[in-house]
Tab-separated table of C-alpha atoms and ligand atoms in Angstrom:
chain	number	residue	atom	x	y	z
A	1	UNK	CA	2.877	13.752	8.941
A	2	UNK	CA	3.491	17.010	11.151
A	3	UNK	CA	7.034	17.599	13.338
A	4	UNK	CA	4.874	18.241	15.942
A	5	UNK	CA	2.878	15.044	16.045
A	6	UNK	CA	6.229	13.098	16.164
A	7	UNK	CA	9.256	15.264	17.881
A	8	UNK	CA	9.005	12.186	20.685
A	9	UNK	CA	8.861	9.325	18.512
A	10	UNK	CA	11.642	7.134	18.125
A	11	UNK	CA	11.341	3.160	17.537
A	12	UNK	CA	11.996	1.928	21.264
A	13	UNK	CA	10.213	5.392	22.524
A	14	UNK	CA	13.161	7.472	22.893
A	15	UNK	CA	13.876	9.868	21.107
A	16	UNK	CA	17.675	10.155	21.447
A	17	UNK	CA	19.013	6.600	21.550
A	18	UNK	CA	20.876	7.038	18.833
A	19	UNK	CA	22.013	3.149	18.448
A	20	UNK	CA	18.406	2.339	18.132
A	21	UNK	CA	17.660	5.134	15.431
A	22	UNK	CA	20.782	3.415	13.343
A	23	UNK	CA	19.411	0.010	14.174
A	24	UNK	CA	16.082	0.339	12.757
A	25	UNK	CA	17.457	2.655	9.777
A	26	UNK	CA	19.215	-0.491	8.544
A	27	UNK	CA	16.876	-3.153	9.328
A	28	UNK	CA	14.529	-1.276	7.290
A	29	UNK	CA	17.407	-0.876	4.409
A	30	UNK	CA	18.398	-4.246	4.667
A	31	UNK	CA	14.486	-5.609	4.127
A	32	UNK	CA	14.363	-3.779	0.393
A	33	UNK	CA	18.012	-5.652	-0.909
A	34	UNK	CA	15.934	-8.642	0.289
A	35	UNK	CA	12.968	-8.369	-1.009
A	36	UNK	CA	14.828	-7.118	-5.048
A	37	UNK	CA	16.924	-10.423	-4.013
A	38	UNK	CA	15.654	-12.937	-5.640
A	39	UNK	CA	15.691	-11.196	-8.974
A	40	UNK	CA	17.377	-10.333	-11.949
A	41	UNK	CA	19.064	-6.922	-13.333
A	42	UNK	CA	16.830	-7.333	-15.879
A	43	UNK	CA	13.698	-8.131	-13.509
A	44	UNK	CA	14.252	-5.161	-12.001
A	45	UNK	CA	14.466	-2.776	-15.007
A	46	UNK	CA	10.642	-3.342	-16.544
A	47	UNK	CA	7.929	-0.581	-16.367
A	48	UNK	CA	4.744	-3.241	-17.253
A	49	UNK	CA	3.057	-0.183	-16.929
A	50	UNK	CA	2.820	3.729	-16.682
A	51	UNK	CA	1.612	3.098	-12.486
A	52	UNK	CA	4.648	0.413	-12.473
A	53	UNK	CA	7.792	1.454	-11.399
A	54	UNK	CA	10.672	-1.114	-11.884
A	55	UNK	CA	12.394	-2.310	-8.737
A	56	UNK	CA	15.801	-0.848	-9.076
A	57	UNK	CA	13.937	2.673	-9.664
A	58	UNK	CA	12.335	2.358	-5.988
A	59	UNK	CA	15.521	0.829	-4.607
A	60	UNK	CA	16.589	4.532	-6.047
A	61	UNK	CA	14.456	6.183	-5.641
A	62	UNK	CA	13.421	6.036	-1.509
A	63	UNK	CA	17.867	6.505	-1.101
A	64	UNK	CA	17.113	9.281	-3.120
A	65	UNK	CA	14.240	10.588	-0.226
A	66	UNK	CA	16.970	10.445	2.527
A	67	UNK	CA	20.187	11.934	0.553
A	68	UNK	CA	17.330	14.788	0.099
A	69	UNK	CA	15.711	15.762	2.748
A	70	UNK	CA	18.318	15.147	5.339
A	71	UNK	CA	21.721	14.903	3.937
A	72	UNK	CA	22.135	17.644	1.861
A	73	UNK	CA	20.153	19.671	4.214
A	74	UNK	CA	21.651	18.748	7.736
A	75	UNK	CA	24.834	16.544	7.067
A	76	UNK	CA	27.995	19.445	7.481
A	77	UNK	CA	30.154	18.580	4.121
A	78	UNK	CA	27.944	16.178	2.277
A	79	UNK	CA	28.475	15.356	-1.387
A	80	UNK	CA	26.143	13.980	-3.357
A	81	UNK	CA	26.551	10.360	-4.403
A	82	UNK	CA	25.638	11.888	-8.211
A	83	UNK	CA	24.315	15.175	-8.897
A	84	UNK	CA	21.879	13.663	-11.725
A	85	UNK	CA	19.897	11.696	-9.393
A	86	UNK	CA	17.982	13.893	-8.445
A	87	UNK	CA	16.103	14.757	-11.398
A	88	UNK	CA	15.895	10.545	-12.263
A	89	UNK	CA	14.520	9.806	-8.874
A	90	UNK	CA	12.412	12.525	-7.433
A	91	UNK	CA	9.053	11.200	-8.149
A	92	UNK	CA	6.305	14.026	-8.031
A	93	UNK	CA	7.908	16.438	-4.778
A	94	UNK	CA	7.666	19.609	-7.351
A	95	UNK	CA	9.267	22.019	-4.633
A	96	UNK	CA	12.212	19.785	-5.000
A	97	UNK	CA	12.562	20.707	-8.695
A	98	UNK	CA	12.105	18.566	-12.196
A	99	UNK	CA	11.894	15.151	-12.609
A	100	UNK	CA	12.544	12.231	-15.060
A	101	UNK	CA	8.336	11.560	-16.378
A	102	UNK	CA	6.581	8.613	-14.547
A	103	UNK	CA	6.047	6.679	-17.570
A	104	UNK	CA	9.549	6.521	-18.327
A	105	UNK	CA	11.081	4.949	-15.497
A	106	UNK	CA	11.678	1.680	-17.185
A	107	UNK	CA	13.677	3.328	-19.798
A	108	UNK	CA	16.717	3.883	-16.974
A	109	UNK	CA	19.598	1.198	-18.035
A	110	UNK	CA	21.854	3.948	-16.602
A	111	UNK	CA	22.804	4.063	-13.723
A	112	UNK	CA	23.159	0.465	-14.091
A	113	UNK	CA	21.801	-1.775	-10.926
A	114	UNK	CA	25.087	-2.103	-9.536
A	115	UNK	CA	25.363	1.567	-9.422
A	116	UNK	CA	21.720	1.969	-7.800
A	117	UNK	CA	23.591	-0.409	-5.119
A	118	UNK	CA	26.439	1.523	-4.975
A	119	UNK	CA	24.692	4.832	-4.737
A	120	UNK	CA	21.874	3.363	-1.572
A	121	UNK	CA	25.719	2.370	0.088
A	122	UNK	CA	27.101	5.830	-0.166
A	123	UNK	CA	23.443	6.967	1.407
A	124	UNK	CA	23.233	4.274	3.977
A	125	UNK	CA	27.343	5.461	4.930
A	126	UNK	CA	26.063	9.544	5.267
A	127	UNK	CA	23.279	8.366	6.959
A	128	UNK	CA	25.048	6.334	9.522
A	129	UNK	CA	26.827	9.518	10.557
A	130	UNK	CA	24.385	11.858	10.757
A	131	UNK	CA	22.329	10.016	13.037
A	132	UNK	CA	25.295	8.985	14.905
A	133	UNK	CA	26.531	12.840	14.829
A	134	UNK	CA	24.045	14.978	14.202
A	135	UNK	CA	24.142	17.638	17.115
A	136	UNK	CA	21.632	16.692	20.163
A	137	UNK	CA	19.712	20.068	19.916
A	138	UNK	CA	19.236	19.584	16.971
A	139	UNK	CA	18.287	15.764	16.108
A	140	UNK	CA	14.083	16.421	17.903
A	141	UNK	CA	13.908	18.115	14.313
A	142	UNK	CA	15.607	14.878	12.267
A	143	UNK	CA	14.522	11.955	14.028
A	144	UNK	CA	11.033	12.472	12.377
A	145	UNK	CA	12.740	13.122	9.014
A	146	UNK	CA	14.048	9.203	9.808
A	147	UNK	CA	11.327	8.038	10.820
A	148	UNK	CA	9.159	9.380	7.310
A	149	UNK	CA	12.029	8.523	5.141
A	150	UNK	CA	11.591	4.706	7.370
A	151	UNK	CA	8.117	4.752	6.795
A	152	UNK	CA	8.217	6.038	3.383
A	153	UNK	CA	10.518	2.968	2.437
A	154	UNK	CA	8.411	0.323	3.457
A	155	UNK	CA	5.203	1.830	1.221
A	156	UNK	CA	8.168	0.878	-1.301
A	157	UNK	CA	8.669	-1.951	-0.142
A	158	UNK	CA	4.804	-3.051	-0.677
A	159	UNK	CA	5.315	-1.326	-3.868
A	160	UNK	CA	8.214	-3.553	-4.795
A	161	UNK	CA	5.730	-6.789	-4.543
A	162	UNK	CA	3.160	-4.983	-6.342
A	163	UNK	CA	4.775	-3.553	-8.947
A	164	UNK	CA	6.733	-7.262	-9.418
A	165	UNK	CA	3.227	-8.893	-9.493
A	166	UNK	CA	2.176	-6.938	-12.198
A	167	UNK	CA	5.468	-6.889	-14.367
A	168	UNK	CA	5.731	-10.910	-14.357
A	169	UNK	CA	1.977	-11.265	-15.518
A	170	UNK	CA	2.880	-9.462	-18.243
A	171	UNK	CA	5.432	-11.885	-18.995
A	172	UNK	CA	3.909	-14.718	-21.552
A	173	UNK	CA	6.211	-17.753	-19.123
A	174	UNK	CA	4.164	-15.532	-15.834
A	175	UNK	CA	7.494	-16.938	-13.749
A	176	UNK	CA	7.002	-17.469	-9.416
A	177	UNK	CA	9.190	-14.102	-8.135
A	178	UNK	CA	9.333	-16.610	-4.865
A	179	UNK	CA	7.513	-19.827	-4.231
A	180	UNK	CA	5.594	-19.997	-1.422
A	181	UNK	CA	4.138	-23.069	0.105
A	182	UNK	CA	1.681	-25.320	-1.773
A	183	UNK	CA	-1.845	-26.023	0.514
A	184	UNK	CA	-4.000	-27.652	-0.255
A	185	UNK	CA	-7.674	-25.749	-1.240
A	186	UNK	CA	-9.039	-24.454	2.611
A	187	UNK	CA	-11.973	-23.497	3.552
A	188	UNK	CA	-12.840	-20.130	4.483
A	189	UNK	CA	-15.027	-19.668	7.777
A	190	UNK	CA	-18.597	-18.908	7.001
A	191	UNK	CA	-19.924	-14.993	5.980
A	192	UNK	CA	-21.699	-13.775	9.453
A	193	UNK	CA	-23.037	-10.666	9.575
A	194	UNK	CA	-21.706	-8.193	12.739
A	195	UNK	CA	-23.806	-5.550	14.740
A	196	UNK	CA	-21.895	-2.241	15.529
A	197	UNK	CA	-24.013	0.551	17.563
A	198	UNK	CA	-22.921	3.080	15.653
A	199	UNK	CA	-23.136	6.467	17.110
A	200	UNK	CA	-20.830	9.466	18.361
A	201	UNK	CA	-17.527	8.616	17.906
A	202	UNK	CA	-13.671	9.405	17.408
A	203	UNK	CA	-11.562	8.782	14.122
A	204	UNK	CA	-8.392	9.340	12.936
A	205	UNK	CA	-4.692	8.888	14.615
A	206	UNK	CA	-3.353	10.896	18.211
A	207	UNK	CA	-0.974	9.978	20.253
A	208	UNK	CA	3.193	10.132	20.230
A	209	UNK	CA	3.226	7.166	17.952
A	210	UNK	CA	3.880	7.677	14.092
A	211	UNK	CA	1.596	7.821	11.939
A	212	UNK	CA	1.303	9.923	8.299
A	213	UNK	CA	-0.895	13.693	8.351
A	214	UNK	CA	-3.952	12.113	6.592
A	215	UNK	CA	-4.512	10.353	9.741
A	216	UNK	CA	-4.962	13.181	11.805
A	217	UNK	CA	-6.467	14.761	12.943
A	218	UNK	CA	-8.629	12.733	15.284
A	219	UNK	CA	-11.692	14.357	15.185
A	220	UNK	CA	-15.922	13.297	15.863
A	221	UNK	CA	-18.013	11.391	13.719
A	222	UNK	CA	-22.153	10.255	13.587
A	223	UNK	CA	-22.472	6.808	13.004
A	224	UNK	CA	-25.412	5.360	12.259
A	225	UNK	CA	-25.942	1.839	13.913
A	226	UNK	CA	-25.327	-0.477	10.508
A	227	UNK	CA	-23.938	-3.915	10.305
A	228	UNK	CA	-19.823	-5.928	8.898
A	229	UNK	CA	-19.135	-8.325	7.518
A	230	UNK	CA	-16.832	-11.190	9.556
A	231	UNK	CA	-14.501	-11.358	6.748
A	232	UNK	CA	-13.124	-11.106	3.432
A	233	UNK	CA	-15.424	-11.954	0.340
A	234	UNK	CA	-14.092	-14.821	-1.644
A	235	UNK	CA	-13.302	-16.030	-5.007
A	236	UNK	CA	-16.243	-18.093	-4.225
A	237	UNK	CA	-18.451	-15.444	-3.822
A	238	UNK	CA	-16.750	-13.560	-6.156
A	239	UNK	CA	-17.546	-16.264	-9.093
A	240	UNK	CA	-21.865	-16.628	-8.016
A	241	UNK	CA	-21.455	-12.588	-9.499
A	242	UNK	CA	-19.646	-13.647	-12.064
A	243	UNK	CA	-21.758	-16.560	-12.776
A	244	UNK	CA	-25.211	-13.835	-12.597
A	245	UNK	CA	-23.981	-12.111	-15.502
A	246	UNK	CA	-22.512	-9.782	-12.983
A	247	UNK	CA	-19.809	-7.950	-15.834
A	248	UNK	CA	-22.991	-7.610	-17.931
A	249	UNK	CA	-25.513	-5.736	-16.094
A	250	UNK	CA	-25.519	-2.136	-16.194
A	251	UNK	CA	-27.205	-1.582	-13.123
A	252	UNK	CA	-24.745	-3.949	-11.048
A	253	UNK	CA	-22.146	-0.159	-12.277
A	254	UNK	CA	-21.675	2.856	-11.127
A	255	UNK	CA	-21.734	4.664	-14.399
A	256	UNK	CA	-17.968	5.501	-14.362
A	257	UNK	CA	-17.518	1.655	-13.374
A	258	UNK	CA	-19.445	0.462	-16.337
A	259	UNK	CA	-17.408	3.194	-19.330
A	260	UNK	CA	-14.546	1.316	-17.459
A	261	UNK	CA	-15.976	-2.383	-18.349
A	262	UNK	CA	-16.312	-2.006	-21.580
A	263	UNK	CA	-13.397	0.213	-21.721
A	264	UNK	CA	-10.766	-2.925	-20.673
A	265	UNK	CA	-13.281	-5.436	-21.384
A	266	UNK	CA	-13.436	-6.773	-17.747
A	267	UNK	CA	-14.263	-9.889	-17.576
A	268	UNK	CA	-13.176	-10.788	-13.689
A	269	UNK	CA	-10.644	-9.181	-11.007
A	270	UNK	CA	-7.181	-9.203	-12.448
A	271	UNK	CA	-4.685	-11.934	-12.638
A	272	UNK	CA	-7.650	-14.768	-12.969
A	273	UNK	CA	-6.301	-17.059	-15.829
A	274	UNK	CA	-9.038	-19.850	-17.610
A	275	UNK	CA	-6.841	-23.233	-17.466
A	276	UNK	CA	-7.294	-26.596	-19.210
A	277	UNK	CA	-9.048	-27.844	-15.901
A	278	UNK	CA	-10.957	-24.551	-15.045
A	279	UNK	CA	-9.155	-21.417	-13.356
A	280	UNK	CA	-6.029	-20.522	-11.549
A	281	UNK	CA	-5.023	-17.861	-10.683
A	282	UNK	CA	-1.056	-15.839	-10.682
A	283	UNK	CA	0.285	-15.245	-7.419
A	284	UNK	CA	3.898	-13.775	-6.604
A	285	UNK	CA	4.331	-17.649	-6.482
A	286	UNK	CA	3.114	-18.134	-10.104
A	287	UNK	CA	0.068	-20.077	-11.439
A	288	UNK	CA	-2.028	-22.202	-9.593
A	289	UNK	CA	-5.358	-23.396	-9.497
A	290	UNK	CA	-8.331	-20.647	-8.021
A	291	UNK	CA	-9.380	-21.640	-4.442
A	292	UNK	CA	-13.102	-20.195	-3.919
A	293	UNK	CA	-11.733	-20.097	-0.312
A	294	UNK	CA	-9.586	-17.588	-0.339
A	295	UNK	CA	-10.476	-13.301	-0.487
A	296	UNK	CA	-11.034	-12.308	-3.897
A	297	UNK	CA	-8.094	-9.230	-4.624
A	298	UNK	CA	-7.164	-7.596	-7.024
A	299	UNK	CA	-10.387	-5.975	-7.497
A	300	UNK	CA	-11.137	-1.909	-8.955
A	301	UNK	CA	-13.179	-0.104	-6.743
A	302	UNK	CA	-16.046	-0.242	-9.003
A	303	UNK	CA	-15.942	-3.893	-9.305
A	304	UNK	CA	-15.838	-4.383	-5.348
A	305	UNK	CA	-18.840	-1.722	-5.772
A	306	UNK	CA	-20.713	-3.583	-8.671
A	307	UNK	CA	-20.007	-6.940	-5.939
A	308	UNK	CA	-22.237	-5.135	-3.175
A	309	UNK	CA	-24.517	-3.700	-4.446
A	310	UNK	CA	-25.008	-7.736	-6.611
A	311	UNK	CA	-25.396	-8.773	-3.102
A	312	UNK	CA	-27.318	-6.733	-1.929
A	313	UNK	CA	-25.035	-4.943	0.701
A	314	UNK	CA	-22.362	-1.801	0.356
A	315	UNK	CA	-19.140	-0.891	1.391
A	316	UNK	CA	-19.070	0.444	4.170
A	317	UNK	CA	-16.836	3.932	5.038
A	318	UNK	CA	-13.265	3.923	6.669
A	319	UNK	CA	-14.572	5.517	9.828
A	320	UNK	CA	-17.646	2.272	10.102
A	321	UNK	CA	-14.240	0.473	9.479
A	322	UNK	CA	-12.171	2.508	11.998
A	323	UNK	CA	-14.485	1.934	14.122
A	324	UNK	CA	-15.506	-1.672	14.342
A	325	UNK	CA	-11.205	-2.946	14.184
A	326	UNK	CA	-10.856	-2.276	17.913
A	327	UNK	CA	-13.308	-5.195	18.467
A	328	UNK	CA	-11.104	-6.860	15.812
A	329	UNK	CA	-7.898	-9.817	16.381
A	330	UNK	CA	-5.003	-6.640	15.957
A	331	UNK	CA	-2.510	-8.769	12.926
A	332	UNK	CA	-3.716	-10.758	10.485
A	333	UNK	CA	-1.404	-12.211	7.592
A	334	UNK	CA	0.944	-9.573	6.763
A	335	UNK	CA	4.148	-9.358	4.623
A	336	UNK	CA	6.739	-10.409	7.578
A	337	UNK	CA	5.021	-14.447	6.612
A	338	UNK	CA	6.045	-14.575	3.678
A	339	UNK	CA	2.532	-15.486	2.327
A	340	UNK	CA	2.168	-12.603	0.106
A	341	UNK	CA	-1.192	-14.361	-0.426
A	342	UNK	CA	-4.756	-14.057	1.823
A	343	UNK	CA	-5.317	-16.437	3.574
A	344	UNK	CA	-9.213	-18.341	3.872
A	345	UNK	CA	-10.231	-17.087	7.097
A	346	UNK	CA	-10.150	-18.726	9.773
A	347	UNK	CA	-12.927	-18.841	13.154
A	348	UNK	CA	-15.312	-16.741	14.206
A	349	UNK	CA	-16.147	-12.865	14.647
A	350	UNK	CA	-14.558	-10.421	12.951
A	351	UNK	CA	-11.649	-11.283	11.045
A	352	UNK	CA	-9.074	-9.967	8.431
A	353	UNK	CA	-9.619	-6.891	8.709
A	354	UNK	CA	-5.953	-5.984	9.246
A	355	UNK	CA	-3.593	-7.945	7.194
A	356	UNK	CA	-4.649	-10.219	3.835
A	357	UNK	CA	-6.148	-7.088	1.421
A	358	UNK	CA	-6.580	-3.874	1.706
A	359	UNK	CA	-10.561	-3.005	1.948
A	360	UNK	CA	-11.894	-0.628	-0.234
A	361	UNK	CA	-14.270	1.884	1.177
A	362	UNK	CA	-16.948	3.847	-0.230
A	363	UNK	CA	-14.841	6.933	1.138
A	364	UNK	CA	-13.517	9.661	-0.545
A	365	UNK	CA	-9.991	10.482	-0.146
A	366	UNK	CA	-10.572	13.743	1.334
A	367	UNK	CA	-9.046	16.175	3.979
A	368	UNK	CA	-10.192	14.902	7.890
A	369	UNK	CA	-11.186	18.548	9.819
A	370	UNK	CA	-8.457	20.557	10.675
A	371	UNK	CA	-5.706	18.867	7.809
A	372	UNK	CA	-3.048	20.839	7.668
A	373	UNK	CA	0.106	19.333	4.579
A	374	UNK	CA	3.506	20.128	6.923
A	375	UNK	CA	5.068	22.978	5.345
A	376	UNK	CA	7.385	22.891	2.271
A	377	UNK	CA	7.767	19.728	-0.005
A	378	UNK	CA	7.396	17.045	2.029
A	379	UNK	CA	4.375	18.992	2.283
A	380	UNK	CA	3.531	17.343	-0.993
A	381	UNK	CA	3.469	13.254	0.220
A	382	UNK	CA	-0.375	12.525	0.718
A	383	UNK	CA	-1.919	16.030	1.439
A	384	UNK	CA	-1.690	17.220	-3.033
A	385	UNK	CA	-3.971	13.041	-4.306
A	386	UNK	CA	-6.841	14.283	-1.938
A	387	UNK	CA	-8.834	14.366	-5.480
A	388	UNK	CA	-10.240	11.629	-7.484
A	389	UNK	CA	-9.384	9.032	-5.490
A	390	UNK	CA	-10.756	6.237	-2.231
A	391	UNK	CA	-9.237	5.421	0.805
A	392	UNK	CA	-8.573	1.618	1.238
A	393	UNK	CA	-7.599	0.254	4.557
A	394	UNK	CA	-6.090	-2.658	6.689
A	395	UNK	CA	-2.940	-3.573	5.140
A	396	UNK	CA	-2.459	-7.040	2.910
A	397	UNK	CA	-0.088	-10.073	3.224
A	398	UNK	CA	2.497	-7.941	1.149
A	399	UNK	CA	2.637	-5.235	4.194
A	400	UNK	CA	5.474	-5.063	5.860
A	401	UNK	CA	5.260	-5.626	9.559
A	402	UNK	CA	5.039	-2.980	11.832
A	403	UNK	CA	3.696	-0.346	8.583
A	404	UNK	CA	-0.102	-0.502	9.417
A	405	UNK	CA	-2.444	0.408	11.895
A	406	UNK	CA	-6.301	0.888	11.917
A	407	UNK	CA	-5.778	4.868	11.659
A	408	UNK	CA	-4.193	3.988	8.260
A	409	UNK	CA	-5.561	5.859	4.884
A	410	UNK	CA	-4.442	3.452	1.593
A	411	UNK	CA	-5.886	6.082	-1.299
A	412	UNK	CA	-6.071	4.628	-5.148
A	413	UNK	CA	-7.973	5.741	-8.376
A	414	UNK	CA	-11.189	4.013	-8.719
A	415	UNK	CA	-10.631	2.155	-11.224
A	416	UNK	CA	-7.170	0.950	-10.293
A	417	UNK	CA	-6.825	-3.147	-9.630
A	418	UNK	CA	-2.782	-3.704	-9.164
A	419	UNK	CA	-3.254	-3.232	-5.949
A	420	UNK	CA	-3.889	-6.267	-3.208
A	421	UNK	CA	-7.337	-4.747	-2.797
A	422	UNK	CA	-10.362	-6.501	-1.709
A	423	UNK	CA	-13.928	-5.822	-0.379
A	424	UNK	CA	-15.508	-6.922	2.939
A	425	UNK	CA	-19.013	-6.682	2.795
A	426	UNK	CA	-21.321	-3.331	5.183
A	427	UNK	CA	-25.044	-3.238	5.398
A	428	UNK	CA	-27.085	-0.766	7.541
A	429	UNK	CA	-28.156	-1.937	11.078
B	501	LIG	FE1	8.267	7.670	-3.275
């Protein structure tokens, strides 16, 4: 995020309305605690693999972000809650200093959860003071950092859910995070192919609303005529791929993907189980029978790509996805609906572009033309990860409301499966 891009942003469009900023700050901070509320202190301690962080660490790290980038440099007389926390809760900011190794976050039994919650309270009080009392001439430069901190915390709210799902998956009791309404197996709308003209178009963020730096600059792209599936691919469709030997046929796979199948022993998506009565799926609401109508989730890029090839199709590029998104209804199944699991598509036309599942694209995560990372440590937020990862679009059923837009570029390594990731097919027209 560049200061220029966001200096005019405020929750209500008025950068100087401090009360609106404080209300927004408090609402986002409260939401993190609400997400942690069903979890015991022991739950919040576990790190089930190096990619996963404990809930307690997430709660502290998002707090560290405000302390490091707002309070220490900009609130006169601010006293850090605990000077040791800078080392413990810095994630990856080299310019801020040394940090605790990521794979060992689950070893931090101290500080205890109560201390982390006290840390949050300390920082919240100081942030309220900064938001209320920062001198008027300084505020336009601080507001974009507050905005970035809030969107950062919302990213971690989704990570809390992603990560606790994996934590509970590694527990033989397969506990539920929170109950969800028991639904009868649904029916997915039939998959249609929708045609798009292509041509010269523009993609990327522009305008006064918040966006991360990696979403711009807006720029021209040429797109050949193409087709998109009207909805996400379903578990039933993916089962056909499995039953047709999908995981045993190297001709369907990228070389790195085939190596991952062999190395990891993949035979189905992450979180699928074989129950006595048939296939089951582990969700944040616990284990339930696999519903063939619901979107297939927790696929790696390699699996999404192999499935698309088996289907006689391909994955969309991110430019195709973004250009088509204007034709879609704005809102799908997001975190605010508390379902925390994708739902079968209803209706006709382009569905599920926003919400339900992040959609793998075939686009490598790289800088847009004329992109420049912001100066200073916040410039490490996105830019330095632009190698070896693929772009996903559209948000998912765990994404906070207000934290997704058509230009939003998520990214993961191609073998990652613990994100809420799915597949929408594309084809050349
Ligand atoms: Fe972070």
